[in-house]
Amino acid sequence: MRHRALLACLTGLAVLLVAGCGGGGGGTPAATAPSSPPPSAALPPEPAPSPTRAVPPKPRLRPLPAKLPAGLVRTTGTAKVALTFDDGPDPAWTPKVLDRLKAAKVTATFCVVGTQVRKHPGLLRRIVREGHQLCNHSWNHDLDLARRPVAEIRADLVRTNREIRRAVPKAKVPFYRQPGGRWTAEVVKVAKQLDMRSLHWTVDPQDWAKPTAATIEKRVKRSARPGAVVLLHDGGGNRAATLAACAKVIAGLKRDHGVARLT
Ligand SMILES: [Zn+2]
């Protein structure tokens, strides 16, 4: 490689008199990507210049499919609707959401993130103790997880379930939800192999974008249909608006459709 680099530099010098020679591993991206490439008659083309060899190349991600893959759970299968809360458990918001659910006498599904479970196992225990359903939401909310190699997807999901069961031994985790809803057929397949159904949603009021509580309430009311799965968040940021919307959202859904836990 050294000889090649030297040769490239020497050849390049003939053309680019002022260009610095990036040999010896100290090259900069600018030096290895000149505006006019050196003549390469004597050299086979290098696949990719890598001035900093210590940094591994970025893994190639498989493309996202244009359509959602088959096999997603998107409705409850009954007339009743289901509430799902993502990105927790969170010490600021999850207890308050649990209080609201308890007051309304409904149960929900919590799509939990592994790193959050590790930090707040007591909250996970409360979620389970109060009769809610669990859903694996990846180890660290990796939006690109579904696009990674299958072995990496599997390791992430297994690690997350292991953390859940460290907090609640023998916890049932019947669902997986891909962060961002960025599903691929591969992640659905891995989840299935791990006995988890892939849980999408029907109604997304986009509470993560911090609309007002009134907007969240209006969006849910407008979009909810029999059997809807409603996506809300109890973690991942300030959830004051979600919390403020909870009481009315839940009351409205109970009145119009009935609320049931996913099974
Ligand atoms: Zn999420």
Tab-separated table of C-alpha atoms and ligand atoms in Angstrom:
chain	number	residue	atom	x	y	z
A	1	MET	CA	0.000	0.000	0.000
A	2	ARG	CA	2.838	2.359	0.853
A	3	HIS	CA	4.414	1.856	-2.553
A	4	ARG	CA	1.090	2.423	-4.199
A	5	ALA	CA	0.468	5.538	-2.230
A	6	LEU	CA	3.923	6.797	-3.028
A	7	LEU	CA	3.457	6.021	-6.680
A	8	ALA	CA	0.092	7.734	-6.654
A	9	CYS	CA	1.616	10.756	-5.041
A	10	LEU	CA	4.494	10.921	-7.467
A	11	THR	CA	2.183	10.502	-10.419
A	12	GLY	CA	-0.209	12.986	-8.933
A	13	LEU	CA	2.579	15.482	-8.389
A	14	ALA	CA	3.242	15.596	-12.088
A	15	VAL	CA	-0.277	16.873	-12.543
A	16	LEU	CA	-0.954	18.663	-9.311
A	17	LEU	CA	2.203	20.471	-8.411
A	18	VAL	CA	0.765	22.124	-5.360
A	19	ALA	CA	-1.204	19.190	-4.033
A	20	GLY	CA	0.084	17.747	-0.776
A	21	CYS	CA	0.967	14.083	-0.616
A	22	GLY	CA	-1.261	12.393	1.858
A	23	GLY	CA	1.016	9.405	2.390
A	24	GLY	CA	1.975	7.901	5.713
A	25	GLY	CA	-1.565	7.637	6.978
A	26	GLY	CA	-1.769	11.302	7.905
A	27	GLY	CA	-3.803	12.348	4.911
A	28	THR	CA	-6.911	14.411	5.197
A	29	PRO	CA	-10.124	13.712	3.302
A	30	ALA	CA	-9.328	16.732	1.150
A	31	ALA	CA	-5.951	15.277	0.250
A	32	THR	CA	-7.333	11.907	-0.685
A	33	ALA	CA	-10.212	13.298	-2.648
A	34	PRO	CA	-8.591	15.775	-5.001
A	35	SER	CA	-10.739	17.756	-7.348
A	36	SER	CA	-8.913	16.186	-10.280
A	37	PRO	CA	-8.049	12.578	-9.595
A	38	PRO	CA	-4.495	11.447	-10.272
A	39	PRO	CA	-3.996	9.444	-13.449
A	40	SER	CA	-4.457	5.847	-12.582
A	41	ALA	CA	-3.075	3.983	-15.584
A	42	ALA	CA	-0.506	2.233	-13.427
A	43	LEU	CA	-2.889	1.620	-10.579
A	44	PRO	CA	-6.064	-0.357	-10.176
A	45	PRO	CA	-8.793	1.861	-8.805
A	46	GLU	CA	-8.913	1.913	-5.040
A	47	PRO	CA	-12.338	0.873	-3.783
A	48	ALA	CA	-12.582	3.706	-1.298
A	49	PRO	CA	-9.946	5.991	0.122
A	50	SER	CA	-9.716	5.507	3.850
A	51	PRO	CA	-7.487	8.119	5.390
A	52	THR	CA	-8.424	7.098	8.926
A	53	ARG	CA	-8.192	3.345	9.030
A	54	ALA	CA	-9.017	3.155	12.721
A	55	VAL	CA	-12.630	4.086	11.949
A	56	PRO	CA	-14.521	1.126	10.509
A	57	PRO	CA	-16.585	1.855	7.427
A	58	LYS	CA	-20.227	2.596	8.054
A	59	PRO	CA	-22.332	-0.533	7.689
A	60	ARG	CA	-24.562	-0.602	4.693
A	61	LEU	CA	-28.229	-0.396	5.632
A	62	ARG	CA	-30.824	-2.209	3.638
A	63	PRO	CA	-33.341	0.165	2.088
A	64	LEU	CA	-36.673	0.777	3.723
A	65	PRO	CA	-39.503	-0.776	1.776
A	66	ALA	CA	-41.875	1.653	0.083
A	67	LYS	CA	-44.811	-0.006	1.794
A	68	LEU	CA	-45.162	-1.367	5.311
A	69	PRO	CA	-44.274	-5.071	5.301
A	70	ALA	CA	-46.839	-7.810	5.838
A	71	GLY	CA	-47.519	-9.217	9.260
A	72	LEU	CA	-48.007	-6.060	11.296
A	73	VAL	CA	-50.637	-5.813	14.021
A	74	ARG	CA	-52.433	-2.572	13.284
A	75	THR	CA	-55.808	-3.049	14.944
A	76	THR	CA	-57.088	-4.730	18.081
A	77	GLY	CA	-59.206	-7.268	16.237
A	78	THR	CA	-62.281	-6.182	18.211
A	79	ALA	CA	-64.400	-3.040	18.271
A	80	LYS	CA	-62.533	-1.727	21.278
A	81	VAL	CA	-59.484	0.445	20.891
A	82	ALA	CA	-56.075	0.030	22.511
A	83	LEU	CA	-53.740	2.606	24.008
A	84	THR	CA	-49.994	2.253	23.541
A	85	PHE	CA	-47.304	4.339	25.240
A	86	ASP	CA	-43.800	4.416	23.769
A	87	ASP	CA	-40.212	5.283	24.723
A	88	GLY	CA	-40.386	4.864	28.505
A	89	PRO	CA	-40.212	3.991	31.242
A	90	ASP	CA	-39.469	7.564	32.245
A	91	PRO	CA	-39.313	8.684	35.876
A	92	ALA	CA	-40.977	12.034	35.162
A	93	TRP	CA	-43.902	10.866	33.041
A	94	THR	CA	-44.561	7.146	33.323
A	95	PRO	CA	-45.827	7.270	36.937
A	96	LYS	CA	-48.253	10.048	36.028
A	97	VAL	CA	-49.499	8.195	32.951
A	98	LEU	CA	-49.969	5.109	35.129
A	99	ASP	CA	-51.961	7.205	37.598
A	100	ARG	CA	-54.235	8.435	34.786
A	101	LEU	CA	-54.787	4.916	33.487
A	102	LYS	CA	-55.567	3.659	36.966
A	103	ALA	CA	-58.030	6.488	37.581
A	104	ALA	CA	-59.767	5.688	34.286
A	105	LYS	CA	-59.706	1.949	35.063
A	106	VAL	CA	-58.109	1.034	31.744
A	107	THR	CA	-54.960	-0.840	30.828
A	108	ALA	CA	-52.538	-0.100	28.019
A	109	THR	CA	-49.471	-1.464	26.271
A	110	PHE	CA	-46.068	0.037	27.108
A	111	CYS	CA	-43.445	-0.142	24.376
A	112	VAL	CA	-40.301	0.114	26.456
A	113	VAL	CA	-36.718	0.938	25.522
A	114	GLY	CA	-34.014	-1.356	26.941
A	115	THR	CA	-31.743	1.390	28.233
A	116	GLN	CA	-34.681	2.993	30.039
A	117	VAL	CA	-35.642	-0.328	31.598
A	118	ARG	CA	-32.076	-0.732	32.817
A	119	LYS	CA	-32.222	2.685	34.506
A	120	HIS	CA	-35.747	2.335	35.911
A	121	PRO	CA	-36.548	-1.318	36.617
A	122	GLY	CA	-38.922	-0.312	39.418
A	123	LEU	CA	-41.105	1.529	36.941
A	124	LEU	CA	-41.268	-1.531	34.729
A	125	ARG	CA	-42.348	-3.559	37.749
A	126	ARG	CA	-45.134	-1.074	38.424
A	127	ILE	CA	-46.294	-1.234	34.785
A	128	VAL	CA	-46.586	-5.015	35.009
A	129	ARG	CA	-48.049	-4.998	38.529
A	130	GLU	CA	-50.863	-2.736	37.362
A	131	GLY	CA	-51.865	-5.111	34.608
A	132	HIS	CA	-50.426	-3.446	31.516
A	133	GLN	CA	-48.982	-5.218	28.522
A	134	LEU	CA	-45.321	-5.030	27.512
A	135	CYS	CA	-43.827	-4.420	24.107
A	136	ASN	CA	-40.139	-4.463	23.173
A	137	HIS	CA	-39.168	-1.130	21.596
A	138	SER	CA	-35.473	-1.958	20.963
A	139	TRP	CA	-32.433	-1.475	23.148
A	140	ASN	CA	-31.705	2.162	22.417
A	141	HIS	CA	-34.476	3.356	20.136
A	142	ASP	CA	-32.441	2.699	17.007
A	143	LEU	CA	-34.481	4.133	14.151
A	144	ASP	CA	-32.396	2.155	11.658
A	145	LEU	CA	-32.460	-1.146	13.506
A	146	ALA	CA	-34.763	-2.830	10.988
A	147	ARG	CA	-32.296	-1.993	8.219
A	148	ARG	CA	-29.289	-3.607	9.888
A	149	PRO	CA	-27.957	-7.148	9.475
A	150	VAL	CA	-30.350	-9.752	10.835
A	151	ALA	CA	-27.858	-10.855	13.497
A	152	GLU	CA	-27.713	-7.309	14.849
A	153	ILE	CA	-31.489	-7.016	14.905
A	154	ARG	CA	-31.751	-10.264	16.807
A	155	ALA	CA	-29.055	-9.313	19.320
A	156	ASP	CA	-30.787	-5.993	20.010
A	157	LEU	CA	-34.206	-7.544	20.576
A	158	VAL	CA	-32.791	-10.348	22.728
A	159	ARG	CA	-30.801	-7.880	24.838
A	160	THR	CA	-33.895	-5.761	25.402
A	161	ASN	CA	-36.016	-8.723	26.449
A	162	ARG	CA	-33.245	-9.867	28.765
A	163	GLU	CA	-33.231	-6.463	30.467
A	164	ILE	CA	-37.025	-6.539	30.781
A	165	ARG	CA	-36.802	-9.946	32.442
A	166	ARG	CA	-34.024	-8.813	34.703
A	167	ALA	CA	-36.551	-6.308	36.089
A	168	VAL	CA	-39.537	-8.640	35.918
A	169	PRO	CA	-38.548	-12.303	35.723
A	170	LYS	CA	-40.874	-14.280	33.453
A	171	ALA	CA	-42.410	-11.086	32.061
A	172	LYS	CA	-44.404	-11.696	28.922
A	173	VAL	CA	-43.291	-9.578	25.982
A	174	PRO	CA	-45.735	-10.480	23.234
A	175	PHE	CA	-45.036	-7.474	21.012
A	176	TYR	CA	-42.212	-5.665	19.286
A	177	ARG	CA	-42.545	-2.153	17.918
A	178	GLN	CA	-39.914	-0.795	15.551
A	179	PRO	CA	-38.789	2.737	16.505
A	180	GLY	CA	-40.175	5.298	14.118
A	181	GLY	CA	-42.391	2.646	12.547
A	182	ARG	CA	-39.511	2.082	10.132
A	183	TRP	CA	-40.293	-1.572	9.564
A	184	THR	CA	-38.671	-4.085	7.267
A	185	ALA	CA	-39.739	-7.646	6.527
A	186	GLU	CA	-36.524	-8.772	8.232
A	187	VAL	CA	-37.312	-7.215	11.623
A	188	VAL	CA	-40.845	-8.601	11.506
A	189	LYS	CA	-39.386	-12.047	10.885
A	190	VAL	CA	-36.847	-11.817	13.710
A	191	ALA	CA	-39.519	-10.590	16.129
A	192	LYS	CA	-41.704	-13.516	15.139
A	193	GLN	CA	-38.873	-15.962	15.716
A	194	LEU	CA	-38.580	-14.481	19.209
A	195	ASP	CA	-42.339	-14.973	19.775
A	196	MET	CA	-43.199	-11.312	19.395
A	197	ARG	CA	-45.843	-9.894	17.100
A	198	SER	CA	-44.948	-6.695	15.330
A	199	LEU	CA	-47.155	-3.944	16.655
A	200	HIS	CA	-47.804	-0.921	14.486
A	201	TRP	CA	-50.641	1.547	15.077
A	202	THR	CA	-53.757	3.057	13.543
A	203	VAL	CA	-53.833	6.494	15.122
A	204	ASP	CA	-50.760	8.698	15.521
A	205	PRO	CA	-51.553	12.143	16.954
A	206	GLN	CA	-47.812	12.937	16.740
A	207	ASP	CA	-47.576	13.861	20.386
A	208	TRP	CA	-43.791	13.478	20.058
A	209	ALA	CA	-43.780	16.710	18.032
A	210	LYS	CA	-45.233	18.490	21.073
A	211	PRO	CA	-48.577	19.789	19.857
A	212	THR	CA	-50.914	21.157	22.526
A	213	ALA	CA	-53.015	18.825	24.629
A	214	ALA	CA	-56.123	20.064	22.817
A	215	THR	CA	-54.571	19.173	19.453
A	216	ILE	CA	-53.619	15.704	20.635
A	217	GLU	CA	-57.158	15.166	21.880
A	218	LYS	CA	-58.695	16.442	18.644
A	219	ARG	CA	-56.442	14.291	16.456
A	220	VAL	CA	-57.240	11.120	18.382
A	221	LYS	CA	-60.953	11.826	18.379
A	222	ARG	CA	-60.953	12.548	14.647
A	223	SER	CA	-58.980	9.439	13.633
A	224	ALA	CA	-60.099	6.788	16.090
A	225	ARG	CA	-62.152	3.985	14.585
A	226	PRO	CA	-63.360	0.714	16.060
A	227	GLY	CA	-60.340	-1.484	16.700
A	228	ALA	CA	-57.839	1.364	16.537
A	229	VAL	CA	-54.400	1.160	18.123
A	230	VAL	CA	-53.527	4.611	19.426
A	231	LEU	CA	-49.887	5.680	19.642
A	232	LEU	CA	-48.841	7.985	22.480
A	233	HIS	CA	-45.568	8.562	24.342
A	234	ASP	CA	-44.670	8.398	28.034
A	235	GLY	CA	-40.951	8.896	27.377
A	236	GLY	CA	-38.425	10.395	25.007
A	237	GLY	CA	-38.956	14.017	26.047
A	238	ASN	CA	-41.307	16.372	27.813
A	239	ARG	CA	-44.692	14.664	27.783
A	240	ALA	CA	-46.671	17.340	29.615
A	241	ALA	CA	-49.072	17.763	26.686
A	242	THR	CA	-49.644	14.018	26.355
A	243	LEU	CA	-50.293	13.797	30.062
A	244	ALA	CA	-52.638	16.780	29.979
A	245	ALA	CA	-54.514	15.177	27.083
A	246	CYS	CA	-54.716	11.750	28.711
A	247	ALA	CA	-57.838	12.177	30.808
A	248	LYS	CA	-60.010	13.496	27.969
A	249	VAL	CA	-58.503	11.185	25.341
A	250	ILE	CA	-59.164	8.145	27.492
A	251	ALA	CA	-62.658	9.281	28.489
A	252	GLY	CA	-63.544	9.941	24.842
A	253	LEU	CA	-62.238	6.589	23.641
A	254	LYS	CA	-64.008	4.765	26.459
A	255	ARG	CA	-67.273	6.465	25.605
A	256	ASP	CA	-67.038	6.021	21.814
A	257	HIS	CA	-65.415	2.597	21.489
A	258	GLY	CA	-64.348	1.081	24.791
A	259	VAL	CA	-60.688	0.592	25.672
A	260	ALA	CA	-59.070	-2.828	26.003
A	261	ARG	CA	-55.534	-4.033	26.469
A	262	LEU	CA	-53.958	-5.734	23.481
A	263	THR	CA	-53.671	-9.472	23.956
B	1	ZN	ZN	-40.398	5.256	19.928
